[in-house]
Structures are given as structure tokens and as C-alpha cells.
One Martini backbone bead per residue (centre of mass of N, CA, C, O) as a GRO file, in nm:
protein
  292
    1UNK     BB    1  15.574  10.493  11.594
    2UNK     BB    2  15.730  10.548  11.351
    3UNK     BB    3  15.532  10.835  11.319
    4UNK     BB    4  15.675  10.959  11.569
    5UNK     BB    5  15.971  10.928  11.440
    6UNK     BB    6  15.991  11.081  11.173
    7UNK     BB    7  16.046  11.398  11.301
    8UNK     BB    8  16.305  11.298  11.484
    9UNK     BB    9  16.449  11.247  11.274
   10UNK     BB   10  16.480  11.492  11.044
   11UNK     BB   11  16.603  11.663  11.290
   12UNK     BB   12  16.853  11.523  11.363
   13UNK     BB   13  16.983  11.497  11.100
   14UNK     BB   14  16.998  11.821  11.068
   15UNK     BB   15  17.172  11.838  11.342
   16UNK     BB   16  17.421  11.709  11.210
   17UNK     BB   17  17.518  11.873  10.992
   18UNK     BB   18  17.555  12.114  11.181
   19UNK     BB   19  17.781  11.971  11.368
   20UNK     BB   20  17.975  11.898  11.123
   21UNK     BB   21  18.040  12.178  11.095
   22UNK     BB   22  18.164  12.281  11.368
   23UNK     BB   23  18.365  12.033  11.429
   24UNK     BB   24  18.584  11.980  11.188
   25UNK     BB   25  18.816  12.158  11.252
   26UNK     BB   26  18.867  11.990  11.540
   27UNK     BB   27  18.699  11.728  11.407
   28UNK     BB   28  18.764  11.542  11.104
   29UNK     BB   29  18.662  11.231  11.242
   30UNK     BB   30  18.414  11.262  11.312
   31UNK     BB   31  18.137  11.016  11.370
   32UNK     BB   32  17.776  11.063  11.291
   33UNK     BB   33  17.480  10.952  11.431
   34UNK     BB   34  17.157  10.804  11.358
   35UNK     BB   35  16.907  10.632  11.536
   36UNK     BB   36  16.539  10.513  11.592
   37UNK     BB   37  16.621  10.270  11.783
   38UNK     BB   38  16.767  10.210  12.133
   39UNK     BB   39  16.833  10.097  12.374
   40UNK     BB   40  17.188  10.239  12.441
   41UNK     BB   41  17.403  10.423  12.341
   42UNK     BB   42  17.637  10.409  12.516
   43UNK     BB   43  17.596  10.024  12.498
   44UNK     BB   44  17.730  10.080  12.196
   45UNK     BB   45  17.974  10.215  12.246
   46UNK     BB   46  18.101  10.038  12.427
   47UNK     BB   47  18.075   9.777  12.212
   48UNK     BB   48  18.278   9.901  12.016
   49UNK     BB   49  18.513   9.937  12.154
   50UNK     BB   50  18.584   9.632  12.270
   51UNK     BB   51  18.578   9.586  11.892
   52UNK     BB   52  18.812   9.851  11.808
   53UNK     BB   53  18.619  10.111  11.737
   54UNK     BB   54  18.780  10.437  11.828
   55UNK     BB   55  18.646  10.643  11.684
   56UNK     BB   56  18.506  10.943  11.693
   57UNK     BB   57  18.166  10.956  11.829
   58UNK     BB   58  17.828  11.045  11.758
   59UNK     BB   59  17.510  10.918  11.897
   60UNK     BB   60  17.196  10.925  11.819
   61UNK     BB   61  16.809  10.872  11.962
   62UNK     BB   62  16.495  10.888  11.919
   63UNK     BB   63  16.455  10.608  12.063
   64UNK     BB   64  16.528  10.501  12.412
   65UNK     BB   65  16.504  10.139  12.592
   66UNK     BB   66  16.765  10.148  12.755
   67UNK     BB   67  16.860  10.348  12.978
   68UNK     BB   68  17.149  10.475  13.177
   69UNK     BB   69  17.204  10.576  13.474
   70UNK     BB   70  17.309  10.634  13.760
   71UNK     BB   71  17.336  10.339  13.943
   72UNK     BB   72  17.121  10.186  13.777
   73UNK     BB   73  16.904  10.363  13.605
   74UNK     BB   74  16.670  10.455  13.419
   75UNK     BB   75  16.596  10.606  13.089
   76UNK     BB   76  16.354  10.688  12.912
   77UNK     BB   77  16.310  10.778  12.535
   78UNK     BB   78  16.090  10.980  12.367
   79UNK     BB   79  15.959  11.078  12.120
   80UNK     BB   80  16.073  11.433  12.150
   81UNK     BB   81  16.132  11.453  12.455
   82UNK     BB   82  16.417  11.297  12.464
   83UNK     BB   83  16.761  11.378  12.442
   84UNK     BB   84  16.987  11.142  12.312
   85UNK     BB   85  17.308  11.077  12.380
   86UNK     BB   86  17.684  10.979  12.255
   87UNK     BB   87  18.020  11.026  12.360
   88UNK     BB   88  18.338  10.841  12.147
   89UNK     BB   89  18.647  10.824  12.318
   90UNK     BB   90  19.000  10.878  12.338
   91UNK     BB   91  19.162  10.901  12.638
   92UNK     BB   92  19.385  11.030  12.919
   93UNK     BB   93  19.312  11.044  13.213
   94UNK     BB   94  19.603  11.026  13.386
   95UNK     BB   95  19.670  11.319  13.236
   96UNK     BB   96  19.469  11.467  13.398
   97UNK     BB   97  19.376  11.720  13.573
   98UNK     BB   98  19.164  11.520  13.794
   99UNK     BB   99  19.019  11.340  13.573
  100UNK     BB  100  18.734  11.111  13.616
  101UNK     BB  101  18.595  11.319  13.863
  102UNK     BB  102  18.593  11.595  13.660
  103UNK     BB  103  18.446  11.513  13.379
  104UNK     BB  104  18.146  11.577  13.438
  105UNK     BB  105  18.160  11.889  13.503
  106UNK     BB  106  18.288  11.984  13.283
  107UNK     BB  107  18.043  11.855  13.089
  108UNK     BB  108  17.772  12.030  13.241
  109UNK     BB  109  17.915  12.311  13.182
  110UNK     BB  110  17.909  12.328  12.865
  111UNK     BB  111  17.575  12.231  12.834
  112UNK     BB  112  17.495  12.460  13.003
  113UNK     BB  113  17.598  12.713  12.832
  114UNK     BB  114  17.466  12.608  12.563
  115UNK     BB  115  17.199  12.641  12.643
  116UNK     BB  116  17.174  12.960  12.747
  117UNK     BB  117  17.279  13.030  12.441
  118UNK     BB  118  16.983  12.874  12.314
  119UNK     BB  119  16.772  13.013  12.447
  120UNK     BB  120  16.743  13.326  12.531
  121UNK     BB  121  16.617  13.410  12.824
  122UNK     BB  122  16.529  13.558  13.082
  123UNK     BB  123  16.623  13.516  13.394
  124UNK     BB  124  16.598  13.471  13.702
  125UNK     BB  125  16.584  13.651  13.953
  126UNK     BB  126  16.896  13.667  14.075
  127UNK     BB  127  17.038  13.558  13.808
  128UNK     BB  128  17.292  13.423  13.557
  129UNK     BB  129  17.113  13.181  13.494
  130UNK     BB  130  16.955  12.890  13.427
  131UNK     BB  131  17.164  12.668  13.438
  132UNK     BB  132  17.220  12.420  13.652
  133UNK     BB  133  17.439  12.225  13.877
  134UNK     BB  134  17.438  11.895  14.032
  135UNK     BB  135  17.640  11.666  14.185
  136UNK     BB  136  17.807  11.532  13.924
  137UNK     BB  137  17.553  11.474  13.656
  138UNK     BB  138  17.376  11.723  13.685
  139UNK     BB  139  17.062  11.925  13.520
  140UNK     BB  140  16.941  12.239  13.633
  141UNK     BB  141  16.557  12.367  13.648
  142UNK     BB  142  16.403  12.522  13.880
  143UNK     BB  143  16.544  12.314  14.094
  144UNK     BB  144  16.524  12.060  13.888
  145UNK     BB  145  16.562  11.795  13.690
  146UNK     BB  146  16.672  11.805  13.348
  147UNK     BB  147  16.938  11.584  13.362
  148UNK     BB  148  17.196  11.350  13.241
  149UNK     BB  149  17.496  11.214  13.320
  150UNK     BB  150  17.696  10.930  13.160
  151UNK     BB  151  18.042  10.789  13.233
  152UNK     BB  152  18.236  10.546  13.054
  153UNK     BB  153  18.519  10.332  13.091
  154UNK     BB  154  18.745  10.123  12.889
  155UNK     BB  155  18.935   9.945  12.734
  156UNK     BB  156  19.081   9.909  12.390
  157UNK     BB  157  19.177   9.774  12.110
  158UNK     BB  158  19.434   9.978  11.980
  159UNK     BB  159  19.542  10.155  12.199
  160UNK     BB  160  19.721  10.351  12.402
  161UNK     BB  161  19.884  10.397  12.657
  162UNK     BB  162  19.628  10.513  12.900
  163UNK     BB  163  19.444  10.463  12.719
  164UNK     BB  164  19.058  10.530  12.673
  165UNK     BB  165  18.705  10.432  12.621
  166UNK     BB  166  18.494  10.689  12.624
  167UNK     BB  167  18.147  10.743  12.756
  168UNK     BB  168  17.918  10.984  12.695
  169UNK     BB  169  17.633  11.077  12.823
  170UNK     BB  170  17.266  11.189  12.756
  171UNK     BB  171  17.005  11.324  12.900
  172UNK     BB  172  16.687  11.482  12.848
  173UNK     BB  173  16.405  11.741  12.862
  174UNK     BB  174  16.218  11.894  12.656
  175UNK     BB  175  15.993  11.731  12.716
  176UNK     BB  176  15.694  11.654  12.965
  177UNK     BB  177  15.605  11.342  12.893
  178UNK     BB  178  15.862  11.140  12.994
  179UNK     BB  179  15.932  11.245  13.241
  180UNK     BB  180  15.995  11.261  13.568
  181UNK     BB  181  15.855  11.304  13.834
  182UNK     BB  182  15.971  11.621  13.894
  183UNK     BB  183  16.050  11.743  13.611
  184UNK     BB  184  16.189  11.893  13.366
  185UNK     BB  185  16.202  12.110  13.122
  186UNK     BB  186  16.225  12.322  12.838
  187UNK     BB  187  15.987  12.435  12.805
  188UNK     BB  188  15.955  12.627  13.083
  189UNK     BB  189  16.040  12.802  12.919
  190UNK     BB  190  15.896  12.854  12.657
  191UNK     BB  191  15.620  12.753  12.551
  192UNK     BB  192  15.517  12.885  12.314
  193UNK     BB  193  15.823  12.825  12.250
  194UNK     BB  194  15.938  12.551  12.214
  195UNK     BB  195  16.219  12.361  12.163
  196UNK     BB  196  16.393  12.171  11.947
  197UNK     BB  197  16.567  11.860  11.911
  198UNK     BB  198  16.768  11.971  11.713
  199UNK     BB  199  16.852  12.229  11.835
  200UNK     BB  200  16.951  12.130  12.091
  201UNK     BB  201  17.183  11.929  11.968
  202UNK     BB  202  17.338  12.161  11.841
  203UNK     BB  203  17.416  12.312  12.087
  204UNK     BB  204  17.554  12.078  12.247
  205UNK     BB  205  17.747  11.878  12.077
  206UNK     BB  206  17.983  12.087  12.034
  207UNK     BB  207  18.041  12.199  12.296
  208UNK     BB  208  18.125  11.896  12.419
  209UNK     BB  209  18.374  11.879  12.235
  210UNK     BB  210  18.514  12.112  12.338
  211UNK     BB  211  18.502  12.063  12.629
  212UNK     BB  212  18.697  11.779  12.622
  213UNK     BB  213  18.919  11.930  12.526
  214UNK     BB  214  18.994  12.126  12.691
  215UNK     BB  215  19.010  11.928  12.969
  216UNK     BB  216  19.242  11.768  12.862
  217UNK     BB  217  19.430  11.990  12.839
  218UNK     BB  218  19.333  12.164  13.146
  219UNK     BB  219  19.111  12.056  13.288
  220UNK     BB  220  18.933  12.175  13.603
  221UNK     BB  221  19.039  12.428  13.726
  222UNK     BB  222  18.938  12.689  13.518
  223UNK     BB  223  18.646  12.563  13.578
  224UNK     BB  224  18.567  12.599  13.871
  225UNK     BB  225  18.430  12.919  13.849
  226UNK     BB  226  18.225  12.871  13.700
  227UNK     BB  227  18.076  12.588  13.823
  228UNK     BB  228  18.005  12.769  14.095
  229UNK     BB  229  17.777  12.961  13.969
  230UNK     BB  230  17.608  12.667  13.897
  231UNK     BB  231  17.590  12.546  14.219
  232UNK     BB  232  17.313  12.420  14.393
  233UNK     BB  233  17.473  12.316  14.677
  234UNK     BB  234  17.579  12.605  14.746
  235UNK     BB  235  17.547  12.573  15.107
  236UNK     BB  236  17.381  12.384  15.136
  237UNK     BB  237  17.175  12.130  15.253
  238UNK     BB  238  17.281  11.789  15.304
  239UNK     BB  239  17.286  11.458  15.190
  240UNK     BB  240  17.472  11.165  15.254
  241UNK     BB  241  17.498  10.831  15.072
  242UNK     BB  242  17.783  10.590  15.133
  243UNK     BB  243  17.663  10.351  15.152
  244UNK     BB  244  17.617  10.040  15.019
  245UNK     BB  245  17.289  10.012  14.923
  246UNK     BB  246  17.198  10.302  15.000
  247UNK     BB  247  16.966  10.509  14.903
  248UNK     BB  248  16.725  10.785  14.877
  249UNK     BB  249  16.537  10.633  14.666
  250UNK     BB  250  16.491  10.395  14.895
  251UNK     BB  251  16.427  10.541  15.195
  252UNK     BB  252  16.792  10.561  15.346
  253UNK     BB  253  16.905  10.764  15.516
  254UNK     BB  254  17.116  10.925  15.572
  255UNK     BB  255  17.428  10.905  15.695
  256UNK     BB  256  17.485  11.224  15.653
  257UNK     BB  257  17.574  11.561  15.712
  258UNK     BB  258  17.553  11.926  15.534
  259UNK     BB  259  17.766  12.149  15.406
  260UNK     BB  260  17.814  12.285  15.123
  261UNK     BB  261  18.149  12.390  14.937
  262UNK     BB  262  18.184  12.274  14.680
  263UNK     BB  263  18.491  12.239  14.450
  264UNK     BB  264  18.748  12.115  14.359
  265UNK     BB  265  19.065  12.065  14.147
  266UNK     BB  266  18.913  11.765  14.122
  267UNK     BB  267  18.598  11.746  14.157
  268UNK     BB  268  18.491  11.743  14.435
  269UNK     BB  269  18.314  11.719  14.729
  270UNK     BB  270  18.219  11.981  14.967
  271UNK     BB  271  18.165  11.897  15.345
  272UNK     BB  272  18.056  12.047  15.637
  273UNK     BB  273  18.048  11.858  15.891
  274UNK     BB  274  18.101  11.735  16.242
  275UNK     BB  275  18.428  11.611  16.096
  276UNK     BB  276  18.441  11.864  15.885
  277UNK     BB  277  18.596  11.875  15.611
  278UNK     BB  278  18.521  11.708  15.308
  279UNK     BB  279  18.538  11.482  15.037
  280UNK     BB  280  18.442  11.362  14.758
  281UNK     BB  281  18.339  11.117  14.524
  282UNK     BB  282  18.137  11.017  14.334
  283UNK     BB  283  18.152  10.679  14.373
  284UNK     BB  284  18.130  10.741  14.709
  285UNK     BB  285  17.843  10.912  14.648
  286UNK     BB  286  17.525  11.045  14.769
  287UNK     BB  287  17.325  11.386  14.691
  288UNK     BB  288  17.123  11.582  14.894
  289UNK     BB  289  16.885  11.813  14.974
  290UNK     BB  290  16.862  11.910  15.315
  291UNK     BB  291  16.716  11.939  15.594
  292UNK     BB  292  16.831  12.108  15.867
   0.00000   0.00000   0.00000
């Protein structure tokens, strides 16, 4: 394992110098680690926070053994396939417009920019874009899921008023050793010359920063438009998993069904059902494409 991790080590620490070049003038502070291995980058930097550790911090993991997606799935990655990494700052989410419901779409929209921009290669035909997004927290590449976005947040000892302590996760599929059934990778964009998980690491971690500051200041409105264009789910017909304890992926039938309308300046995901247009926020619902 070692003999694995060691050129996965010194990719990503050459793109620790990069991020740090690219982010200092405007994260002055920013503390970037690179560690070998990790249960999960998350659970680290949350108990960091915890802890009154509080400066922003970017953290990635050649290999992470206990990684967590949304609603308590796993996520294992292997030296070299997934790119994991988190980012960790203080926030006041309470007067961010849109606030802790459209940040992850914030940040997917930002991360799809930034790999569109670093893989250069050209699009399918009829489309603009190569990365998509699908509601609230996922990165799509031709139809399937090829990464996903993890954030929690929690008070901090030593934060002001209405700040708390938020970490951001991602995990990505570089290539489709460790990815699960029916993932993409980035390898899928060119074959022949797959991209290198430093140089993804280079390209995503610049922009999340700058995302995150974006949305901070401006909200989620300013970005609506443009998350629009990369909407997997928009038009589509959906099925929506609202009960508490019953998902898609345990084989629990939709509660309702419906069609996928975008996203408001809320970054709600609106549905038009048989009860007609609703709002959902994370939290509170499970969807997926469903054959109408």
C-alpha cells in the first residue's frame, strides 16, 4: 500500500504548492494539508472545528478509509482513483441569501466550471457543458454519477455571532478502479491520456475557494442561471423519496413522482406533481430520474 500511495503523495502535494499560489491573494490564511491516509477528511476537519481550530483550511487524503456521502452512505478511496479532499471555514450562513440550502449547489456549480475548464475537450454534441449537476449535491458526467459533494456545519468555540464552522467534502472518481457500479470517471473524457489527480486537485480546489467566497457575498440568485444550464434533472421526470427511512437505493418505491421544474433563488428544487409546483430543500427529500 505504501508503494501505492507514495506517487499519489507527491502528485497532490505538487498541487498543494499550485492552490497555494493561486489562492493567497485572496485567502492569505488558508492552512492546505495533504495526509496519506485518512478515515475521512469531513470527520477530521469537523473535529477540528469542534476543537476551536477555526482557520480555513483545505485537507486532502491520498487514500480515505471511512469517507461519508449524503444521508450516511459510504465512500471508500483508493490511492489514485478518487480525488477526496475538504474545505474548512467559518461561515455565517444566516445572512447569506439562499443560506445553507443552496450552498452545495453553489459549490457543484463552481467545481463543474473548473473541470470543464481543465479537461479542454470537446462537448457532446448538443450540449454546452461536459459536467452536469443533479440536484442538490451531485457531479454528472454523460448520464451517471461521476463525484459528490458532502457539507456539514456545526457551532465552534471562539467563532462570532452566527458564524459556525462549515466543511465542505468532495469526492470525485478520476479514474474507475474504486468508483461504484455504474460510476463514471474522468478517464471517460480521454482514455489516452487520463487526467492526473494532481492536476484535478489544482484545478477544483482554486475554484471552490473562490465559489465559496462568491456565494458568501452574493448568494445563490446571481448564480442561478448558469446552475440552470448544467441541470440534469430539469424537464425530467423525477420520483421523489420524502418518507424519513425509505431511499431509492434501499429498492422503497417514490413517494410521488413528477416533473423536474429547476431550481428557485433559494436553490429549492421545484416539482411539478399531481398537488401541483412544490419547493423541496435537501433535507427533506431523495430524487432521482424516473421513467414517467
Amino acid at each position: 500500500m505504501q508503494d501505492a500511495l507514495a506517487p499519489v503523495l507527491a502528485e497532490l502535494n505538487g498541487a498543494a504548492e499550485r492552490i497555494w499560489l493561486a489562492c493567497n491573494a485572496t485567502c492569505s490564511d488558508l492552512s492546505i494539508e495533504v495526509l496519506p491516509e485518512l478515515g475521512s477528511t469531513n470527520t477530521e476537519l469537523m473535529a477540528r472545528g469542534r476543537r476551536g481550530e477555526t482557520a480555513p483550511t483545505l485537507l486532502a487524503a491520498a487514500r480515505q478509509t471511512a469517507g461519508r456521502g449524503r444521508l450516511g452512505r459510504t465512500w471508500q478511496a483508493e490511492p489514485g482513483d478518487t480525488l477526496t479532499f475538504s474545505l474548512g471555514l467559518p461561515l455565517d450562513l444566516g445572512r447569506i441569501p439562499g443560506g445553507a440550502s443552496a450552498l452545495s449547489l453553489a459549490v457543484g456549480l463552481a467545481l463543474a466550471e473548473a473541470l470543464d475548464a481543465g479537461l479542454v475537450k470537446p462537448v457532446p454534441l448538443g450540449q454546452t457543458y461536459q459536467v452536469g449537476l443533479k440536484w442538490p449535491n451531485d457531479l454528472w458526467l454523460a448520464g451517471r454519477k461521476l463525484g459528490g459533494i458532502l457539507i456539514e456545519a456545526s457551532p465552534a468555540p471562539g467563532l462570532p455571532d452566527g458564524q459556525r464552522w462549515v466543511v465542505i467534502g468532495v469526492g470525485l472518481n478520476v479514474r474507475p478502479g474504486s468508483a461504484p457500479a455504474g460510476s463514471a470517471s474522468l478517464t471517460e473524457v480521454d482514455p489516452a491520456s487520463p487526467p492526473r489527480i494532481g492536476d484535478v486537485w489544482a484545478w477544483m480546489a482554486p475554484a471552490l475557494i473562490r465559489g465559496v467566497h462568491t456565494f458568501a457575498a452574493l448568494g445563490f440568485a446571481p448564480l442561478q442561471a448558469a446552475y440552470a444550464q448544467r441541470d440534469v434533472l430539469r424537464g425530467q421526470s423525477v420520483g421523489l423519496w420524502s418518507t424519513p427511512g425509505q431511499y431509492p437505493a434501499d429498492g422503497h418505491p417514490p413517494t410521488q413522482t413528477g416533473v423536474a421544474q429547476g431550481v428557485n433563488a433559494q436553490g429549492a428544487l421545484l416539482v411539478h406533481t399531481e398537488q401541483g409546483v412544490q419547493a423541496w430543500h435537501s433535507g427533506d427529500v431523495s430524487v432521482r430520474p424516473h421513467a414517467a
